[in-house]
Short mmCIF file of C-alpha atoms and ligand atoms in Angstrom, two decimals:
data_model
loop_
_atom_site.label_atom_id
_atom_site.label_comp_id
_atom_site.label_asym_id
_atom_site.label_seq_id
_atom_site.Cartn_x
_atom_site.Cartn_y
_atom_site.Cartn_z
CA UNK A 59 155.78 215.86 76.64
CA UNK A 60 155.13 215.15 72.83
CA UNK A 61 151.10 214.78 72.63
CA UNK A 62 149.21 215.70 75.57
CA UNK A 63 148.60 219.41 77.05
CA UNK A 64 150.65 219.62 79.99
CA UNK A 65 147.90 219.64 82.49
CA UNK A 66 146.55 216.28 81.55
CA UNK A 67 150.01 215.01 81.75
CA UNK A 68 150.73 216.16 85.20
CA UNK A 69 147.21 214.99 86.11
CA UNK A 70 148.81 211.21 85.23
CA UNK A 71 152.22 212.27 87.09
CA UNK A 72 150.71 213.26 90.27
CA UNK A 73 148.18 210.34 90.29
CA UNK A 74 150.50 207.33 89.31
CA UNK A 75 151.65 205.31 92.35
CA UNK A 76 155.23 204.77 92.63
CA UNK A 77 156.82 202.00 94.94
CA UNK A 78 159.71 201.65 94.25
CA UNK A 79 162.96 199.61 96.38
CA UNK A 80 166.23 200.17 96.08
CA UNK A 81 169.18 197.89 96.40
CA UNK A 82 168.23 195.34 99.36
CA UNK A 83 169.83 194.63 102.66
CA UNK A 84 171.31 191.55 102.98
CA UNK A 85 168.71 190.86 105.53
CA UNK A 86 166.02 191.69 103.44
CA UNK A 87 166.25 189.96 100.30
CA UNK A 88 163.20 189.74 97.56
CA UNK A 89 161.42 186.18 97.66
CA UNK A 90 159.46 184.57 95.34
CA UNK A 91 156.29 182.01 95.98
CA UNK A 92 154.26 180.51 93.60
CA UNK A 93 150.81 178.80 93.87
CA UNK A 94 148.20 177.07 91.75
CA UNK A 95 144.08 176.17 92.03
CA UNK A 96 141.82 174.51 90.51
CA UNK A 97 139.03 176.87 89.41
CA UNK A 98 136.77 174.87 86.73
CA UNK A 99 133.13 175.38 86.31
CA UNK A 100 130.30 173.03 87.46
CA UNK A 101 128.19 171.57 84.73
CA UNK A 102 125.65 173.74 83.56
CA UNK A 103 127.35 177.57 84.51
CA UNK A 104 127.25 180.30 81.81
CA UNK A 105 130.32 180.55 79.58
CA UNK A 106 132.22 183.04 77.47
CA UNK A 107 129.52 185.09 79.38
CA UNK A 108 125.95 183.39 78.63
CA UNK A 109 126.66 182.23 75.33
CA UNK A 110 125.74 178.76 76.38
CA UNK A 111 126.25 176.82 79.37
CA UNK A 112 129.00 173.52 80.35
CA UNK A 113 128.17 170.33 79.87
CA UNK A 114 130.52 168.38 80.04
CA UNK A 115 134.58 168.99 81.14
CA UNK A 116 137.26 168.59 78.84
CA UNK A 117 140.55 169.27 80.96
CA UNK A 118 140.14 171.63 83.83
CA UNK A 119 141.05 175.38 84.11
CA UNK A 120 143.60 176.26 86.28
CA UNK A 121 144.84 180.19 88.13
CA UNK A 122 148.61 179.82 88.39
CA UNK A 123 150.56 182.88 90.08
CA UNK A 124 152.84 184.02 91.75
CA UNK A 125 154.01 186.86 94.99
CA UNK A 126 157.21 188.58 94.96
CA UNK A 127 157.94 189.73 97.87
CA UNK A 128 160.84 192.35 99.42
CA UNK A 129 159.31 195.23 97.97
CA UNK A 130 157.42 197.85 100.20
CA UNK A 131 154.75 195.59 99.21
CA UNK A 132 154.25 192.03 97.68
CA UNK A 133 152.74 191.71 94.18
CA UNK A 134 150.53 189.32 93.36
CA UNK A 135 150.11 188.06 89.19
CA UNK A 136 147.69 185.62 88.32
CA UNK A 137 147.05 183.59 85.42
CA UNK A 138 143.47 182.23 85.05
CA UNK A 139 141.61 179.89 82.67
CA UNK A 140 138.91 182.20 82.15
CA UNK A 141 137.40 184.38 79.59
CA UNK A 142 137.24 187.20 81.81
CA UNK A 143 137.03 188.77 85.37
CA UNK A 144 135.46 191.84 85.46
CA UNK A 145 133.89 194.87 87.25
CA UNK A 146 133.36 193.91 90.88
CA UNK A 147 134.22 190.53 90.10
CA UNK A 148 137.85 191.26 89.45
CA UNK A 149 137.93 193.87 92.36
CA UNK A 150 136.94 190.88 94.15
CA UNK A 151 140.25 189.22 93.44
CA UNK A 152 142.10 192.00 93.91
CA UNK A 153 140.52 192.38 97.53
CA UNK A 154 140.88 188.67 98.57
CA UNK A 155 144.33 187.87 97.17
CA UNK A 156 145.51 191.67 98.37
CA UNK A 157 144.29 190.07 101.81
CA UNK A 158 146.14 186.95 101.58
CA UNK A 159 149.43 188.21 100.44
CA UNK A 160 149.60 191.21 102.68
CA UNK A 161 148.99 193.67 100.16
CA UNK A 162 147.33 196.30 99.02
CA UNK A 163 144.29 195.34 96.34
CA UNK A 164 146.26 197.42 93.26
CA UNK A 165 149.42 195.03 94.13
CA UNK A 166 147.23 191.82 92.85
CA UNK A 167 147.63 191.72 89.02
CA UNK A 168 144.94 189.42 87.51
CA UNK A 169 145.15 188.28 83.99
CA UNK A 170 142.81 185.63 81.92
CA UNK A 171 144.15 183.51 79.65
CA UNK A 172 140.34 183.97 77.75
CA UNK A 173 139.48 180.91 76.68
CA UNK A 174 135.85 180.56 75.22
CA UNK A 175 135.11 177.42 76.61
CA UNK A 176 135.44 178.94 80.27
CA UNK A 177 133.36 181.22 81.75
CA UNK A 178 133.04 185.08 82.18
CA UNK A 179 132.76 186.38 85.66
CA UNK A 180 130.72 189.79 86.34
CA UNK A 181 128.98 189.86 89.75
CA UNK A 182 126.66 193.00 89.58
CA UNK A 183 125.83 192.08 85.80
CA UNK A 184 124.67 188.34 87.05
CA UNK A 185 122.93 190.19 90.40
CA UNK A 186 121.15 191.99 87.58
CA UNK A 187 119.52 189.04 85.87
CA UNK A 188 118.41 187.54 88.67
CA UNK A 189 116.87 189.86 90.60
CA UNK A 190 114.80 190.03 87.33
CA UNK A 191 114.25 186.10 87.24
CA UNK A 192 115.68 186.19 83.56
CA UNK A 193 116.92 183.10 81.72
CA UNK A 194 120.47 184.21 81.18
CA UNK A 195 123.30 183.62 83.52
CA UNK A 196 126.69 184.37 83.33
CA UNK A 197 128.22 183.41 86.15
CA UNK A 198 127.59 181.29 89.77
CA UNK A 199 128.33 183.67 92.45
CA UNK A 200 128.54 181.26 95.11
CA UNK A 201 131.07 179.24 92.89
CA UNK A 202 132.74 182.52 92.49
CA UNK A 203 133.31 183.26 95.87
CA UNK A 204 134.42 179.28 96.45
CA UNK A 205 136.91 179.77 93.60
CA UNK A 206 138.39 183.10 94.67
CA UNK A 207 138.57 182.09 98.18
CA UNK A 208 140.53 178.48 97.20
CA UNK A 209 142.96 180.78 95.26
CA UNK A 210 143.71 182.89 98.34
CA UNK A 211 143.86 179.57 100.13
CA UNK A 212 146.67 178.27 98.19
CA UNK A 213 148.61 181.90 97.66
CA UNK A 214 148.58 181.99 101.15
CA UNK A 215 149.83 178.46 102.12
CA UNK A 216 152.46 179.38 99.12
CA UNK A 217 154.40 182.23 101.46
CA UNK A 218 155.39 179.14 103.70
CA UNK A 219 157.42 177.99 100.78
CA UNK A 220 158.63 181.17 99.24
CA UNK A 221 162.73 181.01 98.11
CA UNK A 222 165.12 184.03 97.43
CA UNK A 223 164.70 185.21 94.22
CA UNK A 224 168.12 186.31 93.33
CA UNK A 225 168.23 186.51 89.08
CA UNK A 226 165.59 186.95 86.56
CA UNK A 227 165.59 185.36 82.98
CA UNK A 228 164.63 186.59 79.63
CA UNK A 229 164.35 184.26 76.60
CA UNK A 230 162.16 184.76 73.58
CA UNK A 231 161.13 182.73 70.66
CA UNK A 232 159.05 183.31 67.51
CA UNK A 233 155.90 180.40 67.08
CA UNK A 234 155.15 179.59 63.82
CA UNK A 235 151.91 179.45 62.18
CA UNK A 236 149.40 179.96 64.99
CA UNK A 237 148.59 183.99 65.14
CA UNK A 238 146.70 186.12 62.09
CA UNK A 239 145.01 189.11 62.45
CA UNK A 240 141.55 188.86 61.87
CA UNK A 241 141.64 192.28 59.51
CA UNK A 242 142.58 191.13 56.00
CA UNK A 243 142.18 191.92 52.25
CA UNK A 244 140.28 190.07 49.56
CA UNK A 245 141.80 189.66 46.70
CA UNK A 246 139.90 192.35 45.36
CA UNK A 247 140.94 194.56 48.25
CA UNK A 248 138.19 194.58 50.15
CA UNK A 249 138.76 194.96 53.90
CA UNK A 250 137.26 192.23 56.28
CA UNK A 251 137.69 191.51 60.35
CA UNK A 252 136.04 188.01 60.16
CA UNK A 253 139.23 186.25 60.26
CA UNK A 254 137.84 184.52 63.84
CA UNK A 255 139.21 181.45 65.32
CA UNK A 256 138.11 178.99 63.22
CA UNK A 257 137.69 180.19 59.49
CA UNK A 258 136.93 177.83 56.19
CA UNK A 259 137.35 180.84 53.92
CA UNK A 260 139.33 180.35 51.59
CA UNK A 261 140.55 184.44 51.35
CA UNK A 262 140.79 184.25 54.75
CA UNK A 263 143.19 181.77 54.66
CA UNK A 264 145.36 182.81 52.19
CA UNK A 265 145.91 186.42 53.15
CA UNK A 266 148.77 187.60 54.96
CA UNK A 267 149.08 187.23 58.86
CA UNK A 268 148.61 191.24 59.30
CA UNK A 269 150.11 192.91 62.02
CA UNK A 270 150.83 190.42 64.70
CA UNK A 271 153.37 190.26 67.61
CA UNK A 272 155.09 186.82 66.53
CA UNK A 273 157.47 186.15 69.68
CA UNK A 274 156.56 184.50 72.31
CA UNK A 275 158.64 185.43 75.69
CA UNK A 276 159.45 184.34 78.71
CA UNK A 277 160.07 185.60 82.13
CA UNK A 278 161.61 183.52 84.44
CA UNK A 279 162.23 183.66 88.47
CA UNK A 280 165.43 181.80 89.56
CA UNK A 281 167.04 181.45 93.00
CA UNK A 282 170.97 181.88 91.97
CA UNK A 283 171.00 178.32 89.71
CA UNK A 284 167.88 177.21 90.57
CA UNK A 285 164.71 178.00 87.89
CA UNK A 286 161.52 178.52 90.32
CA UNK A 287 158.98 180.32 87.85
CA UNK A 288 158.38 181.06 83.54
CA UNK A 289 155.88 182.86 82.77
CA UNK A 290 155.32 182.56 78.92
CA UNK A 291 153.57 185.43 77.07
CA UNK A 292 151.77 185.37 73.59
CA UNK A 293 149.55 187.16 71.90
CA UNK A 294 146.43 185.11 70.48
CA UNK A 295 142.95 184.60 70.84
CA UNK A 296 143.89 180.94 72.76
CA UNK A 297 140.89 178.93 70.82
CA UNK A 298 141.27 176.02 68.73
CA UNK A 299 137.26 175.40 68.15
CA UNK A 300 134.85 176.12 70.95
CA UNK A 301 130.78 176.35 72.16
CA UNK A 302 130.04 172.45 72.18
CA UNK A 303 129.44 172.91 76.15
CA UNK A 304 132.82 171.49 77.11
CA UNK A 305 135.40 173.11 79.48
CA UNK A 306 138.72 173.44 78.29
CA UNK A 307 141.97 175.26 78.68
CA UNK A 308 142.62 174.79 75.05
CA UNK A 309 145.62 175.12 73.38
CA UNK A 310 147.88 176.66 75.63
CA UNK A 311 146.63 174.42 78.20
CA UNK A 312 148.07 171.44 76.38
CA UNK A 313 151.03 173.34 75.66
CA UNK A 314 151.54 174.58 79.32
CA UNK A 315 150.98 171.29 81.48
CA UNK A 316 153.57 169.35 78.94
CA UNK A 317 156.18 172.11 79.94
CA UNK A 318 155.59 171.36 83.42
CA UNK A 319 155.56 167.92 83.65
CA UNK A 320 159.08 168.60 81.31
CA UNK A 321 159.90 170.89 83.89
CA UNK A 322 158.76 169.76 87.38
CA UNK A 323 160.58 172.30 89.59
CA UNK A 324 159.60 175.05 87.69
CA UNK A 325 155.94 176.29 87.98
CA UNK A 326 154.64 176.97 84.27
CA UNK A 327 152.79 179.98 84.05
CA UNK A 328 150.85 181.06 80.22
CA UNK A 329 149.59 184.83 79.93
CA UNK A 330 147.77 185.75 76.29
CA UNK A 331 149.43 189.22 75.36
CA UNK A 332 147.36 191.64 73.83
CA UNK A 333 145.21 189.88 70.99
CA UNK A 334 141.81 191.30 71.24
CA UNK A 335 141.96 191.03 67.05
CA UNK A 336 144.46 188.10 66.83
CA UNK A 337 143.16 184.64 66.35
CA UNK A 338 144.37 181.28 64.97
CA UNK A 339 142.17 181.70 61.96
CA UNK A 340 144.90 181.65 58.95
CA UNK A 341 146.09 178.35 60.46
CA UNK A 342 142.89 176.69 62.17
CA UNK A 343 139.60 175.55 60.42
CA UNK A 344 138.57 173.76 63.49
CA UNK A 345 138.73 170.99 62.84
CA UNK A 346 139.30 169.12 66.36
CA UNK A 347 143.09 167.45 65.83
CA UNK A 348 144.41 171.47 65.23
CA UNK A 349 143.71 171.67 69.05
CA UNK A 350 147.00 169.27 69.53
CA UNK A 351 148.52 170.94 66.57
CA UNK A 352 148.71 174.28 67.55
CA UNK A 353 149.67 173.23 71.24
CA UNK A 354 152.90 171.70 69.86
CA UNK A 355 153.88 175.18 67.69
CA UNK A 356 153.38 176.76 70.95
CA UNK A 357 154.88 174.98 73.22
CA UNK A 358 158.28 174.12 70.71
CA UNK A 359 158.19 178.19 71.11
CA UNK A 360 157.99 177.90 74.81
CA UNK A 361 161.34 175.18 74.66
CA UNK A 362 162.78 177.44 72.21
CA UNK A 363 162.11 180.18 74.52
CA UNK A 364 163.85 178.90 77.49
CA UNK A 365 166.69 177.69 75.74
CA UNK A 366 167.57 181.75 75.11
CA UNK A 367 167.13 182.16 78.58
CA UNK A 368 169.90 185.28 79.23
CA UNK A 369 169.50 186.05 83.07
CA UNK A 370 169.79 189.23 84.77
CA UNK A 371 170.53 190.16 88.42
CA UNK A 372 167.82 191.05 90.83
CA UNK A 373 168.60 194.97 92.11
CA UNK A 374 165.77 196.54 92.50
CA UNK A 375 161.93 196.13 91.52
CA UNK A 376 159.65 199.49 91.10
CA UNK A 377 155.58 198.98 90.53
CA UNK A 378 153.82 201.66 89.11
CA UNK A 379 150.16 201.87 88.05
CA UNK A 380 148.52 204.50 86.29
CA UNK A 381 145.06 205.13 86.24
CA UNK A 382 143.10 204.30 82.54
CA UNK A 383 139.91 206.63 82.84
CA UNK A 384 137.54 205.42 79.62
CA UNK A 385 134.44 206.81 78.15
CA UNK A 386 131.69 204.40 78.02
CA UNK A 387 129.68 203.57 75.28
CA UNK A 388 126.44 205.59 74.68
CA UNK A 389 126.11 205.05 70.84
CA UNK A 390 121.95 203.45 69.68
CA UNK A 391 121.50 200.86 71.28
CA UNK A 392 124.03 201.19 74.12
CA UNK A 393 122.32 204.40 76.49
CA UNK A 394 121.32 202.97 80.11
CA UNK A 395 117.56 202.86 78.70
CA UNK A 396 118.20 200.74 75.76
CA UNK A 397 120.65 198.13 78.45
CA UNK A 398 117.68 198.30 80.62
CA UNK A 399 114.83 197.72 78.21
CA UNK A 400 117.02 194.32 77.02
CA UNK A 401 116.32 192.48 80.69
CA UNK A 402 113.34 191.56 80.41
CA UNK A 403 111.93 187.74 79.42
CA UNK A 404 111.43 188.38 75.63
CA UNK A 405 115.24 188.92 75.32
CA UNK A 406 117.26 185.87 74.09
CA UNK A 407 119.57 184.92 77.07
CA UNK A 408 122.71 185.89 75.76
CA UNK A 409 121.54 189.17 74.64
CA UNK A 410 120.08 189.58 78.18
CA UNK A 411 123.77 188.82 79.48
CA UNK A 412 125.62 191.51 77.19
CA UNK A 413 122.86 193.90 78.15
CA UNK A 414 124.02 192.85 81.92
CA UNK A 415 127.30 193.08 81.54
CA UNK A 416 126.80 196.78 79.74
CA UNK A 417 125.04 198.40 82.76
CA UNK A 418 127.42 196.36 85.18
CA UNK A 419 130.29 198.42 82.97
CA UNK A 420 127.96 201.50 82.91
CA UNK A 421 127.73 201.35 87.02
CA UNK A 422 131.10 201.38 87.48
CA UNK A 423 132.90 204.10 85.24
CA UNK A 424 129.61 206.77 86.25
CA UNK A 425 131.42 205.72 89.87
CA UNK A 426 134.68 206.84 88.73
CA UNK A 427 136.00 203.39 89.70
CA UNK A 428 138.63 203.81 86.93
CA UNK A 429 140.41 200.62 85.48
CA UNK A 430 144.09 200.97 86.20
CA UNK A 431 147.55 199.90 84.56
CA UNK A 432 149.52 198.65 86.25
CA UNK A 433 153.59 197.43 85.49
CA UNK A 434 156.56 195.89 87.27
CA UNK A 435 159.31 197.19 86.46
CA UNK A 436 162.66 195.39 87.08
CA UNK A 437 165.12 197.96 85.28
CA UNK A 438 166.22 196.47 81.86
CA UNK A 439 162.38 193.77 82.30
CA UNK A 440 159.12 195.18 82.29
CA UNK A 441 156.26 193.57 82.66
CA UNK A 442 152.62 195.13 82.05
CA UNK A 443 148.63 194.09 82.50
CA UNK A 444 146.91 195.51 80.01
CA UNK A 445 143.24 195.45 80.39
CA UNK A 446 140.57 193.83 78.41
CA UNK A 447 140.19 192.83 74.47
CA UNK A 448 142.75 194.98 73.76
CA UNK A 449 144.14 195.43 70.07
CA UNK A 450 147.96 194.31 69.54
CA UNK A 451 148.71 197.39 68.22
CA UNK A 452 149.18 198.79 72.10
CA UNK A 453 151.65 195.61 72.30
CA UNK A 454 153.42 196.56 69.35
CA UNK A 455 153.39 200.49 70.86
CA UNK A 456 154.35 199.52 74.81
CA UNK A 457 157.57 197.45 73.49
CA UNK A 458 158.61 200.12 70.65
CA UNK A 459 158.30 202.85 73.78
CA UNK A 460 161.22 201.02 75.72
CA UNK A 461 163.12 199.54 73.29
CA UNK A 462 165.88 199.42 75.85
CA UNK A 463 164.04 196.79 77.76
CA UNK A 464 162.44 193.29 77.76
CA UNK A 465 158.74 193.99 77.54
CA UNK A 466 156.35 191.51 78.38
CA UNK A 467 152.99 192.20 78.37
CA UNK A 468 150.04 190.24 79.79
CA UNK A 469 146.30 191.11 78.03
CA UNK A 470 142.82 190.67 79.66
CA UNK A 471 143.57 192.43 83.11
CA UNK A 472 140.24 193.88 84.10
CA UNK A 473 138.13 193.13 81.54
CA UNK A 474 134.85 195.40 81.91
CA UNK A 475 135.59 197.81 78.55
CA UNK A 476 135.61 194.42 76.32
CA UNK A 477 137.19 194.74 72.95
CA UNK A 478 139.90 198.04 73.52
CA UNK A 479 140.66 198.82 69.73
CA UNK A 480 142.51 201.92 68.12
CA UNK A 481 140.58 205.06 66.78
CA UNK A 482 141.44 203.34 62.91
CA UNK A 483 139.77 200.56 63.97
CA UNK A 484 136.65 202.21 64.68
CA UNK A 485 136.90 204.54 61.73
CA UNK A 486 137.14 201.26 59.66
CA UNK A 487 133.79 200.04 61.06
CA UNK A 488 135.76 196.63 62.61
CA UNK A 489 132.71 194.55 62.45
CA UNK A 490 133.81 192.80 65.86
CA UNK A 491 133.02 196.14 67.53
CA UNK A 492 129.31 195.70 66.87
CA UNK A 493 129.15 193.77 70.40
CA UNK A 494 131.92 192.93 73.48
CA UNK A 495 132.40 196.76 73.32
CA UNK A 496 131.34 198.74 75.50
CA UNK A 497 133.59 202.00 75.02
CA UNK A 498 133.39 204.91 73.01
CA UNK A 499 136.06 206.03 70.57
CA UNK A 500 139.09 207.91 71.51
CA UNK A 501 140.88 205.65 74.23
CA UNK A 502 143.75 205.39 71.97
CA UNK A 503 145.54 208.64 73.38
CA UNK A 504 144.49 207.59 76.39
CA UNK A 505 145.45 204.24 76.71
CA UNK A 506 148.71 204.79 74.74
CA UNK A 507 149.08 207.35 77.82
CA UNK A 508 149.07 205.52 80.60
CA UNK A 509 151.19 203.05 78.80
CA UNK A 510 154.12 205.60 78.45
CA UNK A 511 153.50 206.77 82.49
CA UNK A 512 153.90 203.06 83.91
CA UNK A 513 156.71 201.99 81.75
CA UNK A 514 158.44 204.98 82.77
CA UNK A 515 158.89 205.68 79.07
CA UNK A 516 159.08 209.47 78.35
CA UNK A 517 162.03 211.04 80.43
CA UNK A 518 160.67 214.79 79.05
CA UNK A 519 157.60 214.37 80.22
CA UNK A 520 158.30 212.71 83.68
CA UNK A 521 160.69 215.57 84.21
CA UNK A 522 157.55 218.30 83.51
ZN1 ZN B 5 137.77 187.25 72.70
#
């Protein structure tokens, strides 16, 4: 116990949920399934939440997963081609795919990969605009439920097919000129967070990358010789350009269906780590041929990756979750009133959609339905959901907390707080916290908390 009063602490202890399996019986070995659906938007639904609407589809968006199974109870993880799942939306998942694995809904680990040109789904923010008759939408719920169901559909027919899952592997790679953080200095040393996806500034482009995770990492699933998952994590905002109206897994779509038709057996999963202020900026002025170009730096990481690939022997498997309780935002313009007084018809749509998604936040924490963190750990491999937009800085923190260990760690879990940034970054006035925020300051500690409980990180404390 280094930082926190010892009754908060024990508050975490004695709330965490610990399931942990020891060595198996022969009988009873861990198995592994893995499962893939379609989940691309019709033509004219909301996406990045409102912002605009599809009209036309690029490449399709995918959810690729996985259950591990052998535990006291499966796990589920998820990969999907959204921006984000949040609020009830994401419980949603959790229920159905908890149902369909034979789980409990904490077990299902749901991450979006967050691309722009995909949509944003929030249930009771999208109940609130209609009921209202308002011009914004954010989301179909009917195509929701379709989606969700189709995903259980296919996890479920997956558990007919599951193998042993005897060794896991570990490979890492660095990718080259793809992630920047969007703080930098001007030459004159002025501080700036506009360093977005696309950026034709020339200071922009010629200041340093800032603090960015640069490896990429893989997880993989193997039955004795046999490769039957890799999950690839890395930490950028995946957008190459975006908000024409097409539907597209971007960059590390390109980058993840040419590993798998390179790799047929092996089902090819991408998660974007924690890069709520990372973006392709440095590299990427939009223009449209950088969407190939930065799928090849990725994926050459991705081959690189796998050709470290150092496996370990499957013993034992412990999930842990630890519950993330956040203050929401009540700053001007943010109270219930203000979210309120923005659904109504003179509103611009998108405005009316943030507004939405505020009160849909709003609803939920004044509930005490606190978002949770949840990890897997495998002894010497962790691997943890973190929730929403948040910073890499917590990236950087979770893998310098185990430094024993692989870390890998999967961004845009439940995505309801938006952009999760550190105290400095608030202090600093990040201009990127003027919307998508909808937090108050001081979930560092917090955050940085629950990280430490579910990663099993500080023996003292645990011992308290
Ligand atoms: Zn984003």
């Amino acid at each position: 116990m280094r930082i926190l009063p010892r009754c908060f602490l024990l508050s975490y202890v004695l709330t965490f949920a610990l399931v942990a399996t020891a060595a198996r019986d022969e009988e009873i070995p861990f198995r592994f399934a893995t499962f893939s659906a379609d989940v691309t938007v019709p033509l004219g639904h909301g996406m990045m939440g409102g912002a605009w609407l599809s009209k036309s589809i690029a490449d399709p968006l995918e959810a690729n997963g996985f259950v591990l199974l052998g535990g006291d109870a499966p796990v589920v993880f998820v990969s999907v081609d959204w921006c984000e799942i949040r609020n009830d939306a994401y419980e949603r998942w959790q229920k159905v795919l908890a149902e369909a694995a034979g789980t409990k809904p904490d077990h299902v680990l749901v991450t979006t990969v967050h691309q722009h040109d995909a949509p944003v789904a929030d249930l009771e923010a999208e109940r609130l605009l209609r009921v209202r008759k308002l011009a914004g939408t954010i989301c179909d719920p009917d195509f929701h439920e379709r989606t969700v169901q189709s995903v259980a559909k296919a996890l479920r027919e997956s558990l007919n097919t599951a193998r042993s899952l005897t060794h896991i592997g570990t490979g890492q790679a660095k990718v080259e000129k793809v992630a920047s953080n969007r703080r930098y200095l001007t030459v004159e040393g002025d501080i700036r967070f506009d360093r977005t996806s696309s950026t034709r500034k020339p200071s922009a482009i010629a200041a340093d990358e800032g603090v960015i995770d640069p490896w990429l990492k893989t997880l993989s699933f193997w039955d004795s010789d046999t490769p039957l998952a890799a999950v690839s994590f890395y930490a950028v905002h995946p957008m190459s350009y975006y908000g024409a109206g097409e539907v597209s897994a971007d960059f590390p779509g390109i980058a993840r269906r040419q590993r798998q038709a390179e790799t047929p057996g092996v089902k090819q999963i991408y998660c974007s780590g924690c890069s709520g202020n990372v973006t392709a900026g440095k590299y990427n002025d939009g223009a449209r041929e950088n969407r190939a170009a930065l799928a090849a730096r990725l994926h050459d990481a991705m081959v690189a990756a796998w050709k470290e690939t150092q496996k370990h022997a499957v013993h034992r498997f412990a999930f842990r979750s630890a519950p993330l309780p956040l203050e929401p935002r009540t700053s001007p313009g943010y109270t219930i009133a203000e979210l309120q007084a923005k659904l109504a018809p003179d509103t611009k749509p998108f405005q009316q959609c943030l507004a939405a998604m505020g009160l849909s936040w709003r609803k939920r924490v004044d509930a005490g339905r606190n978002i949770r963190v949840p990890a897997l750990d495998f002894g010497d491999v962790q691997l943890l959901l973190l929730p929403g937009e948040t910073y890499v800085q917590f990236q950087l923190a979770a893998q310098a907390m185990r430094p024993d260990s692989f870390v890998c760690i999967a961004g845009y879990g439940e995505a309801g707080c938006g952009y999760l940034p550190t105290d400095k970054h608030f202090a600093e006035h990040d201009t990127n916290l003027e919307d998508w925020c909808w937090i108050a300051p001081g979930s560092e500690a917090r955050l940085l908390n629950a990280i430490r409980v579910v990663l099993n990180a500080d023996q003292d404390s645990k011992q308290e």
